[in-house]
Amino acid sequence: MSDQQTIIHNQDATVHNKVVTITLNPALDLTGSLDTLNIGSVSLANKGSLHAAGKGVNVAKVLSDLGAEVTVTGFLGRDNEALFCTLFSEMNAQDEFIRVDGSTRINVKLVEQDGQVSDINFPGVEVSEQAITEFETCLFKLAETHQFFVLAGSLPKGISPELCASWIEKLHQLDKKVIFDSSRAALAAGLDAHPWLIKPNDEELSEFVGRELETPEACQQAAQDLASKGIENIVVSLGAKGVMWLSKDDQNDALWRYAQPPKMNVVSTVGAGDTLVAGFCWGYMKQWQAEQTLSFATALSALAVSQVGVGVPSVQVVTDLQKQITHSNPISTNV
Ligand SMILES: Nc1ncnc2c1ncn2[C@@H]1O[C@H](COP(=O)(O)OP(=O)(O)OP(=O)(O)O)[C@@H](O)[C@H]1O
Ligand SMILES: O=P(O)(O)OC[C@@]1(O)O[C@H](CO)[C@@H](O)[C@@H]1O
């Protein structure tokens, strides 16, 4: 890493320990483990679990395990909030979720013995105008005392992609670091709102650019097209193949870094992307050098696939895994 890149990565002098995660459409994840899923007939689950989740909640759990002071917000159904409240209290998180009428959705995750996961994600509760106003007040109050915001997951009924994008833009105008991880229309609208870091997976990137991305070079080209929108960090996750990260240096040159995890014993990949996001956020909060952030986040996410649900069972295991991450040379081109 050149001195200049180190300076760019470390340009914020303050070390941060506080972060806000925003989950507009949280979920209770009902995970069932099966030998094989029989589509169109009966499948028997060997075991099951129900836990509080949703992308931003998962990111919050990982950051909290790492030692961050986490505030969680978004919209939560009043009728089945108990598992969320228990989790937030275990995490010692500040609960700023706006309560809305109805029940938070239950998403079904069917994990087969070979690690393949079938996700059935439901739409979620309807959010009223009044709840939106309450949320906006809460969000911009939190902006008075926080620098890092992670907005992750899909949108519930009542929140348009444009409204979500307007929150990202406003946080950007306030000079906040917004990490944005969504998909489909929400991702498309949010990309024009100057998020500071995005983490599409290769499929989401392909859907956004409207073409197949069969090689790392094709993914890189698509990400470079996005960089022209003024997004500082584009992290493309590639499942078992690892991570590609595009950032810019002072000369407006694109700088690519790549990290590949070792082969893992896959139990469930649900939440691996959220764990990667949390790892990047933590590296920035701790002002680590870029290579350290990348290898840590990659190791953290690789470890996540060896368990059901998210969380950091041992930082030592992450550190050991970090030593097994391989990197290719960064590619430097003009954006
Ligand atoms: N089979 C695997 N083996 C090792 N590491 C993995 C595996 N799958 C995922 N990872 C790690 O987790 C990261 C995120 O995974 P992935 O690209 O599947 O994200 P995602 O599609 O956003 O995941 P999610 O299921 O949480 O939405 C990868 O970049 C990689 O570092
Ligand atoms: O419908 P969204 O918000 O895109 O995704 C929701 C979700 O699949 O994401 C998490 C895993 O990343 C799960 O905990 C949750 O069920």
Tab-separated table of C-alpha atoms and ligand atoms in Angstrom:
chain	number	residue	atom	x	y	z
A	1	MET	CA	0.000	0.000	0.000
A	2	SER	CA	1.399	3.429	-0.939
A	3	ASP	CA	1.680	6.179	1.683
A	4	GLN	CA	-0.905	8.166	-0.237
A	5	GLN	CA	-3.472	5.335	-0.110
A	6	THR	CA	-2.852	4.945	3.616
A	7	ILE	CA	-3.520	8.632	4.111
A	8	ILE	CA	-6.738	8.450	2.080
A	9	HIS	CA	-7.969	5.483	4.097
A	10	ASN	CA	-7.114	7.196	7.359
A	11	GLN	CA	-8.228	10.699	6.452
A	12	ASP	CA	-10.843	10.892	9.231
A	13	ALA	CA	-8.792	11.595	12.325
A	14	THR	CA	-11.398	10.464	14.880
A	15	VAL	CA	-11.747	6.818	15.844
A	16	HIS	CA	-15.425	5.869	15.890
A	17	ASN	CA	-17.098	3.317	18.052
A	18	LYS	CA	-20.703	4.329	17.419
A	19	VAL	CA	-22.794	3.199	14.492
A	20	VAL	CA	-26.455	3.290	13.468
A	21	THR	CA	-27.924	0.404	11.499
A	22	ILE	CA	-31.174	0.955	9.632
A	23	THR	CA	-33.409	-2.011	8.829
A	24	LEU	CA	-36.513	-0.721	7.092
A	25	ASN	CA	-37.851	-4.249	6.573
A	26	PRO	CA	-36.590	-6.555	9.328
A	27	ALA	CA	-37.522	-10.226	9.540
A	28	LEU	CA	-37.714	-13.142	11.869
A	29	ASP	CA	-35.705	-15.839	10.120
A	30	LEU	CA	-37.205	-19.313	10.390
A	31	THR	CA	-34.307	-21.600	9.486
A	32	GLY	CA	-34.891	-25.289	8.818
A	33	SER	CA	-32.055	-27.759	8.265
A	34	LEU	CA	-32.885	-30.627	5.915
A	35	ASP	CA	-30.984	-33.417	4.193
A	36	THR	CA	-32.532	-32.494	0.841
A	37	LEU	CA	-35.362	-30.157	-0.105
A	38	ASN	CA	-38.097	-31.938	-2.049
A	39	ILE	CA	-39.808	-29.281	-4.164
A	40	GLY	CA	-43.536	-29.946	-4.583
A	41	SER	CA	-43.671	-32.615	-1.856
A	42	VAL	CA	-42.916	-33.096	1.847
A	43	SER	CA	-39.478	-32.373	3.295
A	44	LEU	CA	-38.554	-33.194	6.886
A	45	ALA	CA	-36.467	-30.684	8.806
A	46	ASN	CA	-33.910	-32.158	11.222
A	47	LYS	CA	-33.904	-29.007	13.281
A	48	GLY	CA	-35.205	-25.472	13.157
A	49	SER	CA	-34.735	-22.078	14.745
A	50	LEU	CA	-36.487	-18.718	14.758
A	51	HIS	CA	-34.408	-15.621	15.367
A	52	ALA	CA	-34.563	-11.849	14.979
A	53	ALA	CA	-32.868	-10.810	11.747
A	54	GLY	CA	-33.056	-8.714	8.606
A	55	LYS	CA	-29.962	-7.286	6.963
A	56	GLY	CA	-29.400	-4.242	9.181
A	57	VAL	CA	-30.138	-6.209	12.362
A	58	ASN	CA	-27.588	-8.836	11.290
A	59	VAL	CA	-24.981	-6.133	10.655
A	60	ALA	CA	-25.758	-4.653	14.088
A	61	LYS	CA	-25.321	-8.042	15.803
A	62	VAL	CA	-21.886	-8.580	14.239
A	63	LEU	CA	-20.732	-5.025	15.000
A	64	SER	CA	-21.941	-5.350	18.552
A	65	ASP	CA	-20.034	-8.658	18.981
A	66	LEU	CA	-16.940	-6.846	17.717
A	67	GLY	CA	-17.351	-4.158	20.377
A	68	ALA	CA	-19.227	-1.337	18.636
A	69	GLU	CA	-21.819	0.810	20.377
A	70	VAL	CA	-24.826	0.138	18.181
A	71	THR	CA	-28.110	1.966	17.691
A	72	VAL	CA	-30.738	0.109	15.691
A	73	THR	CA	-33.633	1.715	13.867
A	74	GLY	CA	-36.204	1.062	11.144
A	75	PHE	CA	-39.753	-0.262	11.472
A	76	LEU	CA	-40.826	-3.127	13.692
A	77	GLY	CA	-44.270	-4.773	13.943
A	78	ARG	CA	-45.735	-4.293	17.389
A	79	ASP	CA	-47.364	-7.734	17.516
A	80	ASN	CA	-44.241	-9.924	17.539
A	81	GLU	CA	-41.387	-7.759	18.765
A	82	ALA	CA	-40.267	-9.995	21.664
A	83	LEU	CA	-37.347	-11.779	19.954
A	84	PHE	CA	-36.027	-8.448	18.652
A	85	CYS	CA	-36.247	-6.829	22.090
A	86	THR	CA	-34.382	-9.754	23.636
A	87	LEU	CA	-31.653	-9.562	20.995
A	88	PHE	CA	-31.252	-5.792	21.326
A	89	SER	CA	-30.991	-6.076	25.061
A	90	GLU	CA	-28.386	-8.906	24.774
A	91	MET	CA	-26.463	-6.695	22.349
A	92	ASN	CA	-26.771	-3.720	24.635
A	93	ALA	CA	-28.044	-1.862	21.576
A	94	GLN	CA	-30.023	1.361	21.719
A	95	ASP	CA	-33.425	0.419	20.314
A	96	GLU	CA	-34.778	3.283	18.180
A	97	PHE	CA	-37.047	1.128	15.992
A	98	ILE	CA	-40.377	2.786	15.221
A	99	ARG	CA	-43.197	0.446	16.188
A	100	VAL	CA	-45.909	-0.054	13.554
A	101	ASP	CA	-49.214	-1.955	13.604
A	102	GLY	CA	-49.047	-5.638	12.681
A	103	SER	CA	-46.366	-8.334	12.719
A	104	THR	CA	-42.845	-8.242	11.357
A	105	ARG	CA	-42.524	-10.766	8.507
A	106	ILE	CA	-41.159	-14.277	8.937
A	107	ASN	CA	-38.676	-15.294	6.216
A	108	VAL	CA	-38.060	-18.963	5.603
A	109	LYS	CA	-34.514	-20.263	5.045
A	110	LEU	CA	-34.178	-23.912	4.076
A	111	VAL	CA	-30.629	-25.153	4.425
A	112	GLU	CA	-29.716	-28.453	2.792
A	113	GLN	CA	-26.901	-30.724	3.918
A	114	ASP	CA	-24.635	-29.592	1.057
A	115	GLY	CA	-24.983	-25.972	2.283
A	116	GLN	CA	-27.427	-24.910	-0.451
A	117	VAL	CA	-29.976	-22.392	0.884
A	118	SER	CA	-33.481	-21.708	-0.441
A	119	ASP	CA	-34.820	-18.353	0.769
A	120	ILE	CA	-38.483	-17.424	0.853
A	121	ASN	CA	-38.694	-13.737	1.751
A	122	PHE	CA	-42.083	-12.203	2.548
A	123	PRO	CA	-43.199	-8.603	1.922
A	124	GLY	CA	-43.326	-7.177	5.460
A	125	VAL	CA	-45.567	-4.754	7.324
A	126	GLU	CA	-47.124	-1.621	5.847
A	127	VAL	CA	-45.530	1.603	7.071
A	128	SER	CA	-47.828	4.611	7.607
A	129	GLU	CA	-47.085	8.283	6.868
A	130	GLN	CA	-47.009	8.975	10.592
A	131	ALA	CA	-44.435	6.218	11.198
A	132	ILE	CA	-42.302	7.649	8.379
A	133	THR	CA	-42.350	11.090	9.964
A	134	GLU	CA	-41.354	9.597	13.324
A	135	PHE	CA	-38.531	7.678	11.657
A	136	GLU	CA	-37.200	10.767	9.872
A	137	THR	CA	-37.142	12.725	13.114
A	138	CYS	CA	-35.293	9.893	14.831
A	139	LEU	CA	-32.797	9.390	11.973
A	140	PHE	CA	-31.740	13.015	11.700
A	141	LYS	CA	-31.522	13.320	15.469
A	142	LEU	CA	-29.125	10.356	15.416
A	143	ALA	CA	-27.156	12.127	12.685
A	144	GLU	CA	-26.276	14.807	15.235
A	145	THR	CA	-24.206	12.280	17.189
A	146	HIS	CA	-23.187	9.574	14.689
A	147	GLN	CA	-20.903	9.392	11.671
A	148	PHE	CA	-21.524	5.823	10.403
A	149	PHE	CA	-24.894	4.632	9.078
A	150	VAL	CA	-25.576	1.197	7.600
A	151	LEU	CA	-28.822	1.009	5.618
A	152	ALA	CA	-29.421	-2.580	4.610
A	153	GLY	CA	-32.181	-4.725	3.144
A	154	SER	CA	-35.387	-4.390	1.180
A	155	LEU	CA	-38.179	-1.839	1.558
A	156	PRO	CA	-41.522	-2.488	3.244
A	157	LYS	CA	-44.828	-1.372	1.748
A	158	GLY	CA	-45.206	2.397	2.142
A	159	ILE	CA	-41.559	3.285	1.476
A	160	SER	CA	-40.638	4.030	-2.104
A	161	PRO	CA	-37.106	3.612	-3.487
A	162	GLU	CA	-37.063	7.396	-4.019
A	163	LEU	CA	-37.913	8.115	-0.376
A	164	CYS	CA	-35.194	5.748	0.796
A	165	ALA	CA	-32.747	7.391	-1.634
A	166	SER	CA	-33.669	10.834	-0.266
A	167	TRP	CA	-32.578	9.716	3.237
A	168	ILE	CA	-29.230	8.522	1.880
A	169	GLU	CA	-28.735	11.791	0.002
A	170	LYS	CA	-29.594	13.848	3.056
A	171	LEU	CA	-27.144	11.891	5.226
A	172	HIS	CA	-24.539	12.370	2.498
A	173	GLN	CA	-25.189	16.122	2.527
A	174	LEU	CA	-24.595	16.011	6.281
A	175	ASP	CA	-21.196	14.448	5.515
A	176	LYS	CA	-22.159	11.073	7.003
A	177	LYS	CA	-20.673	7.773	5.863
A	178	VAL	CA	-23.584	5.743	4.523
A	179	ILE	CA	-23.040	2.064	3.814
A	180	PHE	CA	-25.890	0.910	1.615
A	181	ASP	CA	-26.746	-2.713	0.833
A	182	SER	CA	-29.999	-3.332	-0.979
A	183	SER	CA	-31.291	-4.815	-4.212
A	184	ARG	CA	-33.595	-4.232	-7.167
A	185	ALA	CA	-35.394	-0.825	-7.370
A	186	ALA	CA	-34.146	0.324	-3.948
A	187	LEU	CA	-30.546	-0.323	-5.003
A	188	ALA	CA	-31.045	1.422	-8.337
A	189	ALA	CA	-32.508	4.563	-6.735
A	190	GLY	CA	-30.014	4.583	-3.874
A	191	LEU	CA	-27.013	4.468	-6.197
A	192	ASP	CA	-27.756	8.015	-7.344
A	193	ALA	CA	-27.905	9.279	-3.747
A	194	HIS	CA	-24.151	9.159	-3.065
A	195	PRO	CA	-23.846	6.319	-0.604
A	196	TRP	CA	-20.279	6.064	0.610
A	197	LEU	CA	-19.985	2.274	0.302
A	198	ILE	CA	-22.185	-0.259	-1.465
A	199	LYS	CA	-21.940	-4.049	-1.393
A	200	PRO	CA	-23.800	-5.690	-4.237
A	201	ASN	CA	-23.187	-9.386	-4.847
A	202	ASP	CA	-22.382	-10.379	-8.428
A	203	GLU	CA	-26.045	-11.228	-9.151
A	204	GLU	CA	-27.305	-7.848	-7.883
A	205	LEU	CA	-24.646	-6.067	-9.902
A	206	SER	CA	-25.584	-8.043	-12.994
A	207	GLU	CA	-29.287	-7.284	-12.484
A	208	PHE	CA	-28.508	-3.603	-12.085
A	209	VAL	CA	-26.394	-3.287	-15.253
A	210	GLY	CA	-28.762	-5.570	-17.171
A	211	ARG	CA	-26.165	-8.011	-18.493
A	212	GLU	CA	-24.527	-11.306	-17.496
A	213	LEU	CA	-21.261	-10.859	-15.615
A	214	GLU	CA	-19.405	-14.091	-16.205
A	215	THR	CA	-15.824	-13.090	-15.455
A	216	PRO	CA	-14.128	-10.985	-12.766
A	217	GLU	CA	-13.231	-8.532	-15.547
A	218	ALA	CA	-16.930	-8.138	-16.470
A	219	CYS	CA	-17.776	-7.515	-12.794
A	220	GLN	CA	-14.986	-4.985	-12.587
A	221	GLN	CA	-16.219	-3.126	-15.650
A	222	ALA	CA	-19.770	-2.986	-14.249
A	223	ALA	CA	-18.507	-1.718	-10.879
A	224	GLN	CA	-16.372	0.905	-12.587
A	225	ASP	CA	-19.478	2.167	-14.390
A	226	LEU	CA	-21.081	2.636	-10.951
A	227	ALA	CA	-18.058	4.466	-9.593
A	228	SER	CA	-18.820	7.274	-12.019
A	229	LYS	CA	-21.893	8.028	-9.854
A	230	GLY	CA	-19.578	9.247	-7.118
A	231	ILE	CA	-19.664	6.155	-4.893
A	232	GLU	CA	-16.359	5.976	-3.057
A	233	ASN	CA	-16.310	2.268	-2.265
A	234	ILE	CA	-17.813	-0.530	-4.309
A	235	VAL	CA	-17.448	-3.919	-2.683
A	236	VAL	CA	-18.597	-6.775	-4.901
A	237	SER	CA	-19.119	-10.034	-3.038
A	238	LEU	CA	-18.648	-13.221	-5.011
A	239	GLY	CA	-19.708	-15.947	-2.546
A	240	ALA	CA	-16.977	-18.573	-2.085
A	241	LYS	CA	-14.816	-16.729	-4.622
A	242	GLY	CA	-14.433	-13.839	-2.192
A	243	VAL	CA	-14.489	-10.079	-2.567
A	244	MET	CA	-13.506	-7.422	-5.104
A	245	TRP	CA	-13.235	-3.861	-3.794
A	246	LEU	CA	-13.017	-0.744	-5.893
A	247	SER	CA	-12.031	2.530	-4.280
A	248	LYS	CA	-10.482	5.724	-5.604
A	249	ASP	CA	-7.257	7.491	-4.835
A	250	ASP	CA	-6.535	11.232	-4.912
A	251	GLN	CA	-5.851	11.222	-8.651
A	252	ASN	CA	-9.297	9.812	-9.327
A	253	ASP	CA	-7.706	6.512	-10.305
A	254	ALA	CA	-9.628	3.353	-9.601
A	255	LEU	CA	-7.878	0.987	-7.252
A	256	TRP	CA	-8.926	-2.663	-7.113
A	257	ARG	CA	-8.248	-5.047	-4.294
A	258	TYR	CA	-9.192	-8.693	-4.197
A	259	ALA	CA	-9.488	-11.238	-1.390
A	260	GLN	CA	-10.287	-14.928	-1.507
A	261	PRO	CA	-11.226	-16.943	1.593
A	262	PRO	CA	-10.082	-20.526	2.179
A	263	LYS	CA	-12.487	-23.392	1.528
A	264	MET	CA	-15.011	-23.469	4.361
A	265	ASN	CA	-17.320	-26.122	5.711
A	266	VAL	CA	-20.623	-24.462	4.748
A	267	VAL	CA	-23.504	-24.744	7.215
A	268	SER	CA	-25.523	-21.731	5.991
A	269	THR	CA	-24.610	-18.766	3.813
A	270	VAL	CA	-27.507	-16.622	5.172
A	271	GLY	CA	-26.051	-13.411	6.586
A	272	ALA	CA	-22.577	-13.824	5.032
A	273	GLY	CA	-23.079	-10.619	3.022
A	274	ASP	CA	-24.242	-8.740	6.125
A	275	THR	CA	-21.204	-9.979	8.026
A	276	LEU	CA	-18.941	-8.743	5.227
A	277	VAL	CA	-20.609	-5.318	5.428
A	278	ALA	CA	-20.101	-5.277	9.204
A	279	GLY	CA	-16.431	-6.181	8.736
A	280	PHE	CA	-15.861	-3.288	6.340
A	281	CYS	CA	-17.692	-0.893	8.634
A	282	TRP	CA	-15.616	-2.027	11.606
A	283	GLY	CA	-12.331	-1.662	9.700
A	284	TYR	CA	-13.245	1.919	8.824
A	285	MET	CA	-14.422	2.698	12.340
A	286	LYS	CA	-11.102	1.429	13.669
A	287	GLN	CA	-9.199	3.280	10.899
A	288	TRP	CA	-7.349	0.171	9.808
A	289	GLN	CA	-5.304	0.124	6.657
A	290	ALA	CA	-7.267	-0.986	3.625
A	291	GLU	CA	-5.609	-4.429	3.343
A	292	GLN	CA	-6.334	-5.195	6.971
A	293	THR	CA	-9.965	-4.152	6.612
A	294	LEU	CA	-10.360	-6.309	3.515
A	295	SER	CA	-8.772	-9.443	4.931
A	296	PHE	CA	-10.611	-9.067	8.241
A	297	ALA	CA	-14.009	-8.540	6.583
A	298	THR	CA	-13.404	-11.467	4.234
A	299	ALA	CA	-12.345	-13.779	7.081
A	300	LEU	CA	-15.310	-12.657	9.185
A	301	SER	CA	-17.765	-13.411	6.371
A	302	ALA	CA	-16.120	-16.748	5.566
A	303	LEU	CA	-16.496	-17.755	9.198
A	304	ALA	CA	-20.162	-16.722	9.047
A	305	VAL	CA	-20.946	-19.497	6.550
A	306	SER	CA	-19.879	-22.129	9.070
A	307	GLN	CA	-22.831	-21.303	11.373
A	308	VAL	CA	-26.597	-20.668	11.361
A	309	GLY	CA	-27.397	-16.996	12.029
A	310	VAL	CA	-24.821	-14.247	12.409
A	311	GLY	CA	-22.398	-13.327	15.164
A	312	VAL	CA	-18.736	-13.576	16.051
A	313	PRO	CA	-18.079	-16.621	18.257
A	314	SER	CA	-14.352	-15.830	18.573
A	315	VAL	CA	-12.216	-12.978	17.261
A	316	GLN	CA	-9.164	-15.276	17.555
A	317	VAL	CA	-10.695	-17.668	14.984
A	318	VAL	CA	-11.255	-14.699	12.653
A	319	THR	CA	-7.626	-13.632	13.101
A	320	ASP	CA	-6.411	-17.181	12.315
A	321	LEU	CA	-8.632	-17.307	9.240
A	322	GLN	CA	-7.378	-13.888	8.158
A	323	LYS	CA	-3.915	-15.393	7.680
A	324	GLN	CA	-5.369	-17.783	5.094
A	325	ILE	CA	-6.907	-15.064	2.905
A	326	THR	CA	-5.142	-14.724	-0.445
A	327	HIS	CA	-4.921	-11.459	-2.417
A	328	SER	CA	-4.168	-10.770	-6.040
A	329	ASN	CA	-2.323	-7.602	-7.043
A	330	PRO	CA	-4.589	-4.535	-7.215
A	331	ILE	CA	-5.444	-3.431	-10.743
A	332	SER	CA	-5.122	0.301	-11.345
A	333	THR	CA	-7.044	1.928	-14.183
A	334	ASN	CA	-8.681	5.279	-14.847
A	335	VAL	CA	-12.402	5.424	-14.009
B	1	LIG	N1	-18.962	-20.783	0.533
B	1	LIG	C1	-18.248	-19.787	1.067
B	1	LIG	N2	-17.005	-20.033	1.525
B	1	LIG	C2	-16.249	-19.057	2.068
B	1	LIG	N3	-16.662	-17.768	2.174
B	1	LIG	C3	-17.879	-17.462	1.715
B	1	LIG	C4	-18.743	-18.459	1.139
B	1	LIG	N4	-19.898	-17.852	0.786
B	1	LIG	C5	-19.761	-16.544	1.124
B	1	LIG	N5	-18.554	-16.312	1.681
B	1	LIG	C6	-18.019	-15.030	2.160
B	1	LIG	O1	-19.103	-14.167	2.438
B	1	LIG	C7	-19.081	-13.038	1.565
B	1	LIG	C8	-20.502	-12.639	1.204
B	1	LIG	O2	-21.129	-13.714	0.549
B	1	LIG	P1	-22.096	-13.507	-0.701
B	1	LIG	O3	-21.336	-12.998	-1.859
B	1	LIG	O4	-22.819	-14.806	-0.867
B	1	LIG	O5	-23.019	-12.333	-0.171
B	1	LIG	P2	-24.581	-12.120	-0.286
B	1	LIG	O6	-25.085	-12.731	-1.544
B	1	LIG	O7	-24.847	-10.700	-0.036
B	1	LIG	O8	-25.006	-12.975	0.979
B	1	LIG	P3	-26.410	-13.045	1.749
B	1	LIG	O9	-26.809	-14.491	1.614
B	1	LIG	O10	-26.063	-12.671	3.144
B	1	LIG	O11	-27.370	-12.095	1.092
B	1	LIG	C9	-18.217	-13.460	0.379
B	1	LIG	O12	-17.655	-12.341	-0.272
B	1	LIG	C10	-17.196	-14.353	1.070
B	1	LIG	O13	-16.155	-13.580	1.652
B	2	LIG	O1	-35.707	-9.012	1.955
B	2	LIG	P1	-34.329	-8.474	2.272
B	2	LIG	O2	-34.382	-7.358	3.263
B	2	LIG	O3	-33.521	-8.151	1.060
B	2	LIG	O4	-33.519	-9.687	2.946
B	2	LIG	C1	-33.924	-10.179	4.177
B	2	LIG	C2	-32.986	-11.298	4.585
B	2	LIG	O5	-33.013	-12.394	3.663
B	2	LIG	O6	-31.662	-10.817	4.638
B	2	LIG	C3	-30.955	-11.410	5.710
B	2	LIG	C4	-29.745	-12.125	5.198
B	2	LIG	O7	-28.914	-11.262	4.501
B	2	LIG	C5	-31.942	-12.307	6.423
B	2	LIG	O8	-31.758	-12.255	7.802
B	2	LIG	C6	-33.290	-11.811	5.991
B	2	LIG	O9	-34.323	-12.754	6.040
